[in-house]
Coordinates of C-alpha atoms in Angstrom, one line a residue:
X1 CA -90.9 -52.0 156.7
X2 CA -93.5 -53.1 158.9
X3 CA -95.5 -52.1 161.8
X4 CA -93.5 -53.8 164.0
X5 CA -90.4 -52.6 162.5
X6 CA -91.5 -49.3 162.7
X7 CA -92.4 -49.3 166.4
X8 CA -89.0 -50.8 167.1
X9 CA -86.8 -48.5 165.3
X10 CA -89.4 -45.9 166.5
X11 CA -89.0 -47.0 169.7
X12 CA -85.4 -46.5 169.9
X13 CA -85.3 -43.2 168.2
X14 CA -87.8 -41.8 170.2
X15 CA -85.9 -43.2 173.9
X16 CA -82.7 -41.9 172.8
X17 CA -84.0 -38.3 171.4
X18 CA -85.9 -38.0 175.0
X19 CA -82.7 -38.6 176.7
X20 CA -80.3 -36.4 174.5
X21 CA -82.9 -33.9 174.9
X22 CA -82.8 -34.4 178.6
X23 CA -79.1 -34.5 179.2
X24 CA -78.4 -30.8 177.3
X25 CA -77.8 -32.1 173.9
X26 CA -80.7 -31.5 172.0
X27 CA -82.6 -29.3 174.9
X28 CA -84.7 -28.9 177.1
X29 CA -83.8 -25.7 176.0
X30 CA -82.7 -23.5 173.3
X31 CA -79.5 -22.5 174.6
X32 CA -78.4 -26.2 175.6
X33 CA -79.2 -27.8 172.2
X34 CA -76.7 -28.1 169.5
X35 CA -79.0 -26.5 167.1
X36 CA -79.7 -23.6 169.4
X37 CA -83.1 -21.9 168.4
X38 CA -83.3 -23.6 165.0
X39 CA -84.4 -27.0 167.2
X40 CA -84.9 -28.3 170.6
X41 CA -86.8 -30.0 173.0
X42 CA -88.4 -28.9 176.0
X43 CA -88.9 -31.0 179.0
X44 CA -93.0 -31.6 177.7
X45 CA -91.2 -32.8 174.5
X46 CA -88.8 -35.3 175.9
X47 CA -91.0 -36.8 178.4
X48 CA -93.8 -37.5 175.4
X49 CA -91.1 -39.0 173.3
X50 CA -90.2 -41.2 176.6
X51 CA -92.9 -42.4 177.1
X52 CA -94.2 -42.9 173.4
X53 CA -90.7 -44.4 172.8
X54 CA -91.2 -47.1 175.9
X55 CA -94.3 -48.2 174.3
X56 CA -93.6 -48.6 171.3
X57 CA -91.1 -51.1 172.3
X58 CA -93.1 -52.5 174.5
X59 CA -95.9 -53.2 171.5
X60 CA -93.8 -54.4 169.3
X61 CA -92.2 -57.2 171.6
X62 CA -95.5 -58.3 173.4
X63 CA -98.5 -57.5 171.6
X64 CA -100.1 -59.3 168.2
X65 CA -99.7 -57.6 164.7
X66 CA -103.3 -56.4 164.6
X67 CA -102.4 -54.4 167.6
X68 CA -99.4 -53.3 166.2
X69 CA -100.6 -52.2 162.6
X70 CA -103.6 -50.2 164.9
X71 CA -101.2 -48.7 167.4
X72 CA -98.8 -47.6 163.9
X73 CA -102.0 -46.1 162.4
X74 CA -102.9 -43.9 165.2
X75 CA -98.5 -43.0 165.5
X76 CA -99.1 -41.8 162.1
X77 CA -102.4 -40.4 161.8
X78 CA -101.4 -38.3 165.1
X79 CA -98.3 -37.4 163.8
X80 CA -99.6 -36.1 160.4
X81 CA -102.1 -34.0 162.3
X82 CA -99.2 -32.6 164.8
X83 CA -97.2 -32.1 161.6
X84 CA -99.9 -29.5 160.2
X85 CA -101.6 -28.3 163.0
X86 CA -98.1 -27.0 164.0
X87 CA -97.7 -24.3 160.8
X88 CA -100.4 -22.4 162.8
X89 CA -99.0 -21.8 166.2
X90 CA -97.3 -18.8 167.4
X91 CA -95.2 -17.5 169.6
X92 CA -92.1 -18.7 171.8
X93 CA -94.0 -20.1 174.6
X94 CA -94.9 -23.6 175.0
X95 CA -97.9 -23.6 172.7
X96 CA -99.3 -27.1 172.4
X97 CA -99.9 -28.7 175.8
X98 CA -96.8 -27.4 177.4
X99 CA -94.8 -28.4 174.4
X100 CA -93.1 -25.8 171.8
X101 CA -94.0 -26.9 168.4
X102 CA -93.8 -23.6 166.3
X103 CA -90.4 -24.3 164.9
X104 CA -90.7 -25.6 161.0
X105 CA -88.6 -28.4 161.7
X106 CA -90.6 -29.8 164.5
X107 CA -93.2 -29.4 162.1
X108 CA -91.5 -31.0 159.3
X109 CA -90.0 -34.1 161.4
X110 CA -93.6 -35.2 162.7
X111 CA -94.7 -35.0 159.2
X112 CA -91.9 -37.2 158.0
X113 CA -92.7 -39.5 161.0
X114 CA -96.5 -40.1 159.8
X115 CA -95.6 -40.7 156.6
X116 CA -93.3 -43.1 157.9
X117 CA -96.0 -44.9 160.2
X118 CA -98.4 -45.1 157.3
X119 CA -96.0 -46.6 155.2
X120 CA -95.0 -49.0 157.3
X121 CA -99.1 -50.0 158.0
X122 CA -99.1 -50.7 154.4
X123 CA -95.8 -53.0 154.5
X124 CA -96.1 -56.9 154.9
X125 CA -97.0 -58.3 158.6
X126 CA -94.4 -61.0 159.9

């Protein structure tokens, strides 16, 4: 695994998880997701995992693997701090820039995600 692996597989995971979240499989809210209340995301969610999604496929098809190790490094770094900041938020309402991030596993999968992106930094560049 490398950066640009990462942002490409990222990529895609991210684009599709927007767009099941979007279409009432996995949100935009509770009731609509498969998981009900145990995980979900809300319209701020899917539109951040959009737009992240689009360019992370877009860096890792056009730009150089200096700015792809840098842009993988700050996905990770950003996601780790998500990942903890989330075990202190309360409450049901959106609670992190018009995103709800109290559930554990939102917590959880952005913590698995930076340790993901930081692996992949350490991998070999192509």
């Amino acid at each position: 695994m490398n950066p640009k692996m990462f942002l490409t597989w990222g990529g895609w995971v991210l684009v599709l998880v927007a767009i099941l979240g979007a279409i009432g499989v996995i949100g935009p809210t509770a009731d609509q997701s498969l998981f009900g209340e145990s995980w979900y995301f809300d319209a701020a969610e899917n539109w951040a995992h959009l737009i992240i999604g689009l360019v992370g496929l877009a860096a890792a098809m056009w730009t150089d693997a200096g700015m792809q190790r840098t842009l993988t490094w700050i996905v990770g770094i950003v996601a780790l701090i998500i990942g903890l900041w989330g075990w202190f938020l309360s409450g049901d309402a959106p609670n992190f820039y018009g995103a709800n991030l109290e559930n554990p596993l939102d917590n959880i999968l952005h913590l698995v995600v930076g340790i993901w992106a930081l692996w992949a930094v350490m991998g070999k560049e192509e």
